[in-house]
XYZ file of N, CA, C and O in Angstrom:
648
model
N -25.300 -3.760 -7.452
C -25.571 -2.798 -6.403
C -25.319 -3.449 -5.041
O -25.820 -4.552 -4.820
N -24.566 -2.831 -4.106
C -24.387 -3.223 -2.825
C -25.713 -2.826 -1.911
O -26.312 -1.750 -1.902
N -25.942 -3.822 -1.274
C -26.913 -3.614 -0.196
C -26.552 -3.519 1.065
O -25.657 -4.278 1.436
N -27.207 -2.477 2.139
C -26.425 -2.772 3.009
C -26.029 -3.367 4.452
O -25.477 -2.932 5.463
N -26.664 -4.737 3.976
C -25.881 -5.689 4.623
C -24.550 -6.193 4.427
O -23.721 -6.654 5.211
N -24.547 -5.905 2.655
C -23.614 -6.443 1.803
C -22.410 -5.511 2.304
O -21.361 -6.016 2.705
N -22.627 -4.030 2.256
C -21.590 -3.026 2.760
C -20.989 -2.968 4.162
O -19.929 -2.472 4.545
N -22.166 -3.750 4.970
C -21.834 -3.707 6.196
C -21.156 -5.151 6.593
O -20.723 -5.371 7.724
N -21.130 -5.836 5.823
C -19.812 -7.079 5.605
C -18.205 -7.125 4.949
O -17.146 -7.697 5.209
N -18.766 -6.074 3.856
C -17.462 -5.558 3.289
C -17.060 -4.715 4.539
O -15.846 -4.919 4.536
N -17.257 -4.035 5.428
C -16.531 -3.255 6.506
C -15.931 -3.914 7.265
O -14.736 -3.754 7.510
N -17.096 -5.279 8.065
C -16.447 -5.927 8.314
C -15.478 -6.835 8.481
O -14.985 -7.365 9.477
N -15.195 -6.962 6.714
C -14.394 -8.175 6.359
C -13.322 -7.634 6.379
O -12.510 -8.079 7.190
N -12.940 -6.555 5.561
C -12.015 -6.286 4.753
C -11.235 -4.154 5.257
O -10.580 -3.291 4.672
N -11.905 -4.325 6.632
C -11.297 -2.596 7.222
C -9.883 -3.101 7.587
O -8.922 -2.392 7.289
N -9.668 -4.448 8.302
C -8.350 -4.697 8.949
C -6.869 -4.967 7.970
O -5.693 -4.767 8.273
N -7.516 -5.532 6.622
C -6.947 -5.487 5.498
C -6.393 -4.260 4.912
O -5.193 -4.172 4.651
N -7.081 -3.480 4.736
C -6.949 -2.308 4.035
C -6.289 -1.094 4.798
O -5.875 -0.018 4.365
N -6.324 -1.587 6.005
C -5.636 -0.328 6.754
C -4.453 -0.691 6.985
O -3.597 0.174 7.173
N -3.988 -2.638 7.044
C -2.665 -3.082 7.281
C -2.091 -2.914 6.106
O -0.929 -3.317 6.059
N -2.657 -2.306 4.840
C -1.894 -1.924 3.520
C -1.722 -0.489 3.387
O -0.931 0.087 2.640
N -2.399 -0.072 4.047
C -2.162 1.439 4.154
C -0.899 2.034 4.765
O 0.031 2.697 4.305
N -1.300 1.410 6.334
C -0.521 1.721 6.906
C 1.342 1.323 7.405
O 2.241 1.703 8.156
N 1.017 0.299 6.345
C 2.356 0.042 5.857
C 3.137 0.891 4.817
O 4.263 1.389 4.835
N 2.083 0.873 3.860
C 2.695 1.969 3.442
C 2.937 3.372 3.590
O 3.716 3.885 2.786
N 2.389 4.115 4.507
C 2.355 5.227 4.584
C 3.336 5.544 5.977
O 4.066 6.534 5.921
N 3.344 4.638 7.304
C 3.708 4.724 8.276
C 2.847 5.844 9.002
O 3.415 6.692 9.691
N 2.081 5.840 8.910
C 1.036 6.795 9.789
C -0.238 6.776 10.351
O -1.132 7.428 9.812
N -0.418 6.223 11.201
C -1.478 5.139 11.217
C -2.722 6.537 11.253
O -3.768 5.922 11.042
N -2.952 7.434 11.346
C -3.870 8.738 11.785
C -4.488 8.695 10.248
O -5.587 8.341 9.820
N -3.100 9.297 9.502
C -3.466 8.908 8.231
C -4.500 7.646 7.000
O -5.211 7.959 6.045
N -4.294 6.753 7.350
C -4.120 5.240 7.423
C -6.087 4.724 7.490
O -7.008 4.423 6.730
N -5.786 4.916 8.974
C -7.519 5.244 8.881
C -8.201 6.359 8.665
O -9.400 6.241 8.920
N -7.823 7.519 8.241
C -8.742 8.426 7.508
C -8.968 7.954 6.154
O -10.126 7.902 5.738
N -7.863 7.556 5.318
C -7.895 6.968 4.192
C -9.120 5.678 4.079
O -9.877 5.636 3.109
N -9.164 4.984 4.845
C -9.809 3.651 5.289
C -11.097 4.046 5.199
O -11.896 3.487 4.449
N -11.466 5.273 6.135
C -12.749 5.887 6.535
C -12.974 6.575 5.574
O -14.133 6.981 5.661
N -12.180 7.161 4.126
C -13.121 7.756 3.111
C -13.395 6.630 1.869
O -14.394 6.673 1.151
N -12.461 5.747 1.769
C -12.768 4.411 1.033
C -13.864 3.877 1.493
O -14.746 3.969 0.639
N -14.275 3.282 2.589
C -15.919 3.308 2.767
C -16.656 4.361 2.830
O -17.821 4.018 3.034
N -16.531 5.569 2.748
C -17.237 7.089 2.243
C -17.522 6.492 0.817
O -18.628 6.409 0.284
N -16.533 6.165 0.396
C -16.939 6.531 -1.430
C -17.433 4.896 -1.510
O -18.091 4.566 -2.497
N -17.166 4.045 -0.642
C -18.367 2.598 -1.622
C -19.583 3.031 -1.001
O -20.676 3.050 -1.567
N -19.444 3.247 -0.266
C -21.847 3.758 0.377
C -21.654 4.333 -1.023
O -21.859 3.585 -1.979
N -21.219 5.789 -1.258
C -21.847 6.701 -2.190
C -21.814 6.173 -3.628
O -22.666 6.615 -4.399
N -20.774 5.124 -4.152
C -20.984 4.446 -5.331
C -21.397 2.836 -5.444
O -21.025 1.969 -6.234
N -22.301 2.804 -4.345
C -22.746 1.173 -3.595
C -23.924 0.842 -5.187
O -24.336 -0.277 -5.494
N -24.215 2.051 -5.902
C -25.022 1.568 -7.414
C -24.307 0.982 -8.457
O -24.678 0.094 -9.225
N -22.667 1.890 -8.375
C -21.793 1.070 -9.418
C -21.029 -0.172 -9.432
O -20.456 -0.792 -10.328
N -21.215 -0.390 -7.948
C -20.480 -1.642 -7.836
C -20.721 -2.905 -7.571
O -21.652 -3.081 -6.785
N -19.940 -4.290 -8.156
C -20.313 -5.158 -7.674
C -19.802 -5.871 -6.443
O -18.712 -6.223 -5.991
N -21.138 -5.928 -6.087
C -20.747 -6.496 -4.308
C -19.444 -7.781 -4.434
O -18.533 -7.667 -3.613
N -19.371 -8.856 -5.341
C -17.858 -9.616 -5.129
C -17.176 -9.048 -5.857
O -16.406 -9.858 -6.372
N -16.944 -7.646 -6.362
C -15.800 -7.187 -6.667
C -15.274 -5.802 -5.839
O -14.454 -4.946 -6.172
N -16.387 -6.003 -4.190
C -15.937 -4.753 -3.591
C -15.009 -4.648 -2.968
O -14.634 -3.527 -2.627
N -14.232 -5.934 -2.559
C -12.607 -6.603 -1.966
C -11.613 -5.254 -3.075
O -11.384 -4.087 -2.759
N -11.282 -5.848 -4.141
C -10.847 -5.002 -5.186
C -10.738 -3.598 -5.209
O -9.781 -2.825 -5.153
N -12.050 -3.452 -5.313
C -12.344 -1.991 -5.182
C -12.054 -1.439 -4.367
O -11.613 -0.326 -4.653
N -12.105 -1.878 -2.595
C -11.694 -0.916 -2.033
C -10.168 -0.893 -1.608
O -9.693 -0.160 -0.740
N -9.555 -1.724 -2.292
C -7.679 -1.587 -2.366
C -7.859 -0.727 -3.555
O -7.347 0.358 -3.280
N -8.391 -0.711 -4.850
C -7.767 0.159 -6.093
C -7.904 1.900 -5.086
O -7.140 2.865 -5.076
N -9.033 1.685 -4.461
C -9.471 3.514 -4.160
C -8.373 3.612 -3.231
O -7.543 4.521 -3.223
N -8.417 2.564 -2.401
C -6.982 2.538 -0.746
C -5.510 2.943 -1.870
O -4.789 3.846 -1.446
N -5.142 2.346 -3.117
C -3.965 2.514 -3.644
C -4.362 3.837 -4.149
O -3.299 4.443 -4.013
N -5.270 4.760 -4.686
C -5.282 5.709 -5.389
C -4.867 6.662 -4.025
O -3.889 7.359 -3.755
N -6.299 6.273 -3.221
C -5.418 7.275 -1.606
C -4.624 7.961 -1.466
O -4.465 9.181 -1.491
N -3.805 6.709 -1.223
C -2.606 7.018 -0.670
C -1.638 7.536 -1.790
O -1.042 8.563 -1.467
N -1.402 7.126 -2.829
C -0.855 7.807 -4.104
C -0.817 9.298 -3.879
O 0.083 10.093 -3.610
N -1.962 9.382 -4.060
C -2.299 11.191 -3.658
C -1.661 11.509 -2.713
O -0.664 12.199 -2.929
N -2.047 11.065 -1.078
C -1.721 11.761 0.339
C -0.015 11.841 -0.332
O 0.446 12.918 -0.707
N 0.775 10.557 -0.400
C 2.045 10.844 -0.581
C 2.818 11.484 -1.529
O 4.040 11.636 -1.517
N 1.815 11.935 -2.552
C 2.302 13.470 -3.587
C 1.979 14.442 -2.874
O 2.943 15.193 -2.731
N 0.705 14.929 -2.143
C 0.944 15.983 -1.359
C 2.082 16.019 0.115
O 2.709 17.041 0.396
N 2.160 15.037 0.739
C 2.637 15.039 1.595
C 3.938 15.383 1.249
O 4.344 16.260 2.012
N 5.164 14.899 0.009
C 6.283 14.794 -0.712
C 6.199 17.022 -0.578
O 7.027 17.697 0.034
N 5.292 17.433 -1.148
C 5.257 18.924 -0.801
C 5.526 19.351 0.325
O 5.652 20.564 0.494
N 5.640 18.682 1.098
C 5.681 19.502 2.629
C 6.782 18.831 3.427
O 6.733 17.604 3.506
N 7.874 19.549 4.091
C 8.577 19.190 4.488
C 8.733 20.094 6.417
O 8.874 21.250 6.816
N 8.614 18.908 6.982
C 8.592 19.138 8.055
C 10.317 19.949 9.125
O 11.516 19.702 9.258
N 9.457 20.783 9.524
C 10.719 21.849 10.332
C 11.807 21.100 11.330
O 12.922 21.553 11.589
N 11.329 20.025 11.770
C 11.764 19.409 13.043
C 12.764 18.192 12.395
O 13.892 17.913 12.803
N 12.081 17.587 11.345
C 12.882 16.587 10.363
C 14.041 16.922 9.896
O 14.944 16.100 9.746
N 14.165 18.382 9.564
C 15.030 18.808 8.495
C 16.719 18.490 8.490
O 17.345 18.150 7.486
N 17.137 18.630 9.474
C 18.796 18.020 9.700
C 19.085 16.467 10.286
O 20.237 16.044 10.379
N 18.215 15.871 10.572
C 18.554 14.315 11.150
C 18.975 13.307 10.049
O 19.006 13.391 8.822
N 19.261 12.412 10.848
C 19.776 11.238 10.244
C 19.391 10.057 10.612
O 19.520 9.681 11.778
N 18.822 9.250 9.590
C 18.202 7.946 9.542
C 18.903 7.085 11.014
O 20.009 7.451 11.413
N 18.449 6.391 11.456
C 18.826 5.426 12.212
C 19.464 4.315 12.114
O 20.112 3.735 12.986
N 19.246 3.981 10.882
C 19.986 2.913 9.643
C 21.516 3.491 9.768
O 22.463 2.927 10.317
N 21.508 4.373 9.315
C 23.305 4.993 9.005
C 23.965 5.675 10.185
O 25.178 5.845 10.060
N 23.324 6.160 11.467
C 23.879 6.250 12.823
C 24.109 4.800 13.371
O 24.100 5.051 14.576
N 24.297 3.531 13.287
C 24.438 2.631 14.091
C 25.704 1.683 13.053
O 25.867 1.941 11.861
N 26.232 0.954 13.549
C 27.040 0.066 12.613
C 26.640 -0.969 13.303
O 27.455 -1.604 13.973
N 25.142 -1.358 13.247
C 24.404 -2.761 13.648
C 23.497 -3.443 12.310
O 22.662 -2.650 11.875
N 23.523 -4.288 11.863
C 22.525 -4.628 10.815
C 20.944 -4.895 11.837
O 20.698 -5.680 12.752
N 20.138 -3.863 11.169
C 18.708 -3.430 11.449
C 18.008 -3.918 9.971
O 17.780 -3.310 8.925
N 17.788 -5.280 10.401
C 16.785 -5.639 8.647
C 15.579 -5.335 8.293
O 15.124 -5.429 7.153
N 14.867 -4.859 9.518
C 13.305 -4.508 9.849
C 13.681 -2.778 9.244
O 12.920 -2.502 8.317
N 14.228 -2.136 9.432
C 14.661 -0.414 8.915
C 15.680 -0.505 7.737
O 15.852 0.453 6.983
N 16.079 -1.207 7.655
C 16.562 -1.784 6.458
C 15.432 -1.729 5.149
O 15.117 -0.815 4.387
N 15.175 -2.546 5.220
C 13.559 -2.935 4.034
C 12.523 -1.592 4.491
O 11.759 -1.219 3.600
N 12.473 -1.043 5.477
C 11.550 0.043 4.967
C 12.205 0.811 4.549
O 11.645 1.488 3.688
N 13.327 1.096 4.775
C 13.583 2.214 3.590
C 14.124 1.957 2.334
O 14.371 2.727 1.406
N 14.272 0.741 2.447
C 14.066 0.507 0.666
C 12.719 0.222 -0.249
O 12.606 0.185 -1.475
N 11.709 0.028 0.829
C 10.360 -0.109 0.162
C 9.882 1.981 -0.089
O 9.319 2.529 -1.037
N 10.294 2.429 0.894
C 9.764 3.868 0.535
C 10.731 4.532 -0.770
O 10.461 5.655 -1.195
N 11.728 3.829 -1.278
C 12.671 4.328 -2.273
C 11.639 3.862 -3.527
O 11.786 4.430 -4.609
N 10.755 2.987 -3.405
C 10.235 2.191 -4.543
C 9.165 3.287 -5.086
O 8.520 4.072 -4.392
N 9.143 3.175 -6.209
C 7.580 3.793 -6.614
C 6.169 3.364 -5.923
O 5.956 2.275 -5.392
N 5.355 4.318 -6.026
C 4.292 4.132 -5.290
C 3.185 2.662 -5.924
O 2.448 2.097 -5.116
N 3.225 2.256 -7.266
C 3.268 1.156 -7.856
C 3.958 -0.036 -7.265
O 3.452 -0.987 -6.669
N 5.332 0.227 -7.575
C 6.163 -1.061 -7.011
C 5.571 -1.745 -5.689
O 5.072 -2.848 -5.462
N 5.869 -0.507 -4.847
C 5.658 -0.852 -3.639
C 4.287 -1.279 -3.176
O 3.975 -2.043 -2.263
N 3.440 -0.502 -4.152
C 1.740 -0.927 -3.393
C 1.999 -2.929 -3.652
O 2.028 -3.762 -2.746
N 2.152 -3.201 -5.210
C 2.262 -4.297 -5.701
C 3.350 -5.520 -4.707
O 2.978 -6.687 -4.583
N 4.508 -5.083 -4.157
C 5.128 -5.800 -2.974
C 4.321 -5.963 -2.275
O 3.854 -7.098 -2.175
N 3.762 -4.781 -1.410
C 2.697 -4.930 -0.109
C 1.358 -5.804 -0.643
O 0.687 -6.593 0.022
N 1.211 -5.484 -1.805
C -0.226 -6.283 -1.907
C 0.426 -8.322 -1.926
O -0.060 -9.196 -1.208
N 1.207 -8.465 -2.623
C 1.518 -9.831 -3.064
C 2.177 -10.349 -1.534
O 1.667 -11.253 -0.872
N 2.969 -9.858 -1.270
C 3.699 -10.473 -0.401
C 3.466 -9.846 1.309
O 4.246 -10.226 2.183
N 2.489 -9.011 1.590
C 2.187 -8.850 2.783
C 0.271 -9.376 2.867
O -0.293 -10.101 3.687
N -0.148 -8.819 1.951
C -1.615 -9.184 1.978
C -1.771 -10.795 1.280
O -2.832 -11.394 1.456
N -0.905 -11.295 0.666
C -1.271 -12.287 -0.066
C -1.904 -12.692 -1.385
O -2.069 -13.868 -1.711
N -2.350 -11.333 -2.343
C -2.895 -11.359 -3.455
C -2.166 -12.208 -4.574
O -0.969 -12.459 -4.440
N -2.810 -12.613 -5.575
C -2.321 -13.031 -6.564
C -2.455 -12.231 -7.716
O -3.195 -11.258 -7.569
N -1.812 -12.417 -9.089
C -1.623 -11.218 -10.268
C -2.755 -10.780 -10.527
O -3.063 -9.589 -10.472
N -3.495 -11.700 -10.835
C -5.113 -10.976 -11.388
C -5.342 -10.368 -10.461
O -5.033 -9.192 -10.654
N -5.929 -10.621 -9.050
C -5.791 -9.764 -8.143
C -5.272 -8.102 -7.960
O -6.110 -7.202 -7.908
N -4.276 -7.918 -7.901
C -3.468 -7.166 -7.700
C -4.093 -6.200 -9.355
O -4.839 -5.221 -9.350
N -3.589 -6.772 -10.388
C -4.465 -6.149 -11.903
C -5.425 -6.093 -11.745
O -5.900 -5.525 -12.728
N -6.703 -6.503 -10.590
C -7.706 -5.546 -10.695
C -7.543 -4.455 -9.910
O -8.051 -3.436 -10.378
N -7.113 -4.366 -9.090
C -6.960 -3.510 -7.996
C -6.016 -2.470 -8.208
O -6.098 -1.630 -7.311
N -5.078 -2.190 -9.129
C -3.964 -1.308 -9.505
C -4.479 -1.266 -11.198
O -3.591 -0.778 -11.898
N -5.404 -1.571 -11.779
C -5.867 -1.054 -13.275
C -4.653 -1.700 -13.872
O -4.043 -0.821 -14.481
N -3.963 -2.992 -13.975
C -3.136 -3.447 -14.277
C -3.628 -4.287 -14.669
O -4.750 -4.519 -14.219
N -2.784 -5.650 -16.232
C -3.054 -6.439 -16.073
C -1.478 -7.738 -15.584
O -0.317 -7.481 -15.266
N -2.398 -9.409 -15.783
C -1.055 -9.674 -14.632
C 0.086 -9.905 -14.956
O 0.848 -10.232 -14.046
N 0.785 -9.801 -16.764
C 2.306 -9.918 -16.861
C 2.664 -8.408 -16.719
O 3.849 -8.074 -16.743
N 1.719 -7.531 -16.580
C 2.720 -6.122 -15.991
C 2.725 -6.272 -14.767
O 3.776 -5.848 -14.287
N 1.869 -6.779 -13.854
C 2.192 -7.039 -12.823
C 3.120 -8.028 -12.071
O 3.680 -7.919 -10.980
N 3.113 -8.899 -12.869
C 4.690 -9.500 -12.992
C 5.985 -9.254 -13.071
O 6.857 -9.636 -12.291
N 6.133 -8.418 -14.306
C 6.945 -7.240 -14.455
C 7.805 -6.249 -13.582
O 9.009 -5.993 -13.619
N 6.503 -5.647 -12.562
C 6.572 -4.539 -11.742
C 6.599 -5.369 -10.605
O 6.240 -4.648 -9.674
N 6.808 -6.377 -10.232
C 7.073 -7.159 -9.123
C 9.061 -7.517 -9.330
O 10.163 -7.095 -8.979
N 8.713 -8.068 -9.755
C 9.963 -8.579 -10.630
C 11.268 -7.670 -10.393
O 12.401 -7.904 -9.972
N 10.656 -6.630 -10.813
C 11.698 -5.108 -11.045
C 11.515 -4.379 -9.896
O 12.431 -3.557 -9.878
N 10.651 -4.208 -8.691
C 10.896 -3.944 -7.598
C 11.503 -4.725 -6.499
O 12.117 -4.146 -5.602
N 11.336 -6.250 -6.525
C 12.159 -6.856 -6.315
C 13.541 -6.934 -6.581
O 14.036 -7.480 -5.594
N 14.100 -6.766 -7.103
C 15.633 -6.609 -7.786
C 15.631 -5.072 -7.273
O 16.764 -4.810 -6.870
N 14.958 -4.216 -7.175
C 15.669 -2.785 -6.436
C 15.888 -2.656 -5.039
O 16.684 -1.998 -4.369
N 14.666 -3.727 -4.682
C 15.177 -4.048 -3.004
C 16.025 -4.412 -2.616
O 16.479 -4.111 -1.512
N 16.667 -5.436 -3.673
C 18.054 -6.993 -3.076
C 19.016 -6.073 -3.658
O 19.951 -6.277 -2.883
N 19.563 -4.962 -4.706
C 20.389 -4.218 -4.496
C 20.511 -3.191 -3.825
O 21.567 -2.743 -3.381
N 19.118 -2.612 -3.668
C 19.631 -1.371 -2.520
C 20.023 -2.426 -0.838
O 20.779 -2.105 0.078
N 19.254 -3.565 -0.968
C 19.552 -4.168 0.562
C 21.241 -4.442 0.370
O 22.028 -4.095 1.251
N 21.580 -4.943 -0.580
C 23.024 -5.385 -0.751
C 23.856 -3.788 -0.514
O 24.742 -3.645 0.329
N 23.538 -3.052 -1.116
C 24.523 -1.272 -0.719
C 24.464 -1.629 0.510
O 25.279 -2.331 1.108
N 23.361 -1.086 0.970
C 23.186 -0.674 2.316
C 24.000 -1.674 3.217
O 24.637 -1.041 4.059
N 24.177 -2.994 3.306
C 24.585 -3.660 4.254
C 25.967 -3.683 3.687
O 26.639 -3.963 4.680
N 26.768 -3.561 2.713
C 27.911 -3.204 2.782
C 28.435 -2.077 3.077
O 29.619 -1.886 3.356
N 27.455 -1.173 3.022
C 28.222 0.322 3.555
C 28.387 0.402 5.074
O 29.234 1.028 5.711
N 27.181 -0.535 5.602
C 27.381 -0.762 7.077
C 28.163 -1.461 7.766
O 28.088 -1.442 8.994
């Protein structure tokens, strides 16, 4: 059971974390911290089921379920103003490696990509990451592995088409 001092350390520790994974992935920072702000909604309200050193975990598995969701509903809705443009990537004949890699991380599954962002932007390790994605760590190996290799060929298209 979390106490809450215990909750009010997990906020402190771990809000700047969880929103720099969010909001990487999502690109929306409005979004980003609402997500943030109902992930500590739901540890107060399940502060009986959980264990306080496994609330790091926990609140990336709920931050990855999140956003999972927001970006299946969001995938429904297509914005009026968006509808005829063109990436910025393919209007320029400049190599842009920073718009480059995000749009090959948003090509990735919502898996792949949480698992990139978690390992290689947050720093997690496999077990890690398998608690936090209901994984364990040679699938998470796996799904690293194989999103990696979709990045270095879509990065390889892309910079030859440019």
């Amino acid at each position: 059971m979390i106490s809450v001092e215990e909750y009010n350390q997990a906020a402190k520790k771990y809000t700047r974390s969880v929103f720099r994974f969010l909001h990487k992935s999502l690109k929306e920072k409005e979004a980003a911290e609402d997500i943030v702000q109902d992930c500590y909604l739901k540890l107060w309200q399940n502060r009986d089921r959980v264990n306080p050193q496994k609330a790091k975990s926990w609140l990336f598995s709920v931050a990855h379920h999140a956003m999972v969701d927001y970006r299946r509903t969001a995938a429904r809705k297509v914005p009026l103003d968006d509808a005829g443009q063109t990436l910025a990537v393919f209007q320029k004949n400049e190599f842009d490696a920073k718009a480059i890699l995000e749009r090959v991380l948003d090509e990735l599954p919502p898996v792949q990509k949480s698992i990139v962002l978690l390992r290689d932007l947050e720093g997690y390790d496999y077990r890690e990451i398998g608690e936090i994605l209901g994984l364990n760590a040679s699938q998470v190996r796996v799904y690293l592995f194989r999103a990696r290799q979709q990045v270095k060929n879509a990065i390889q298209e892309l910079t030859n088409v440019l």
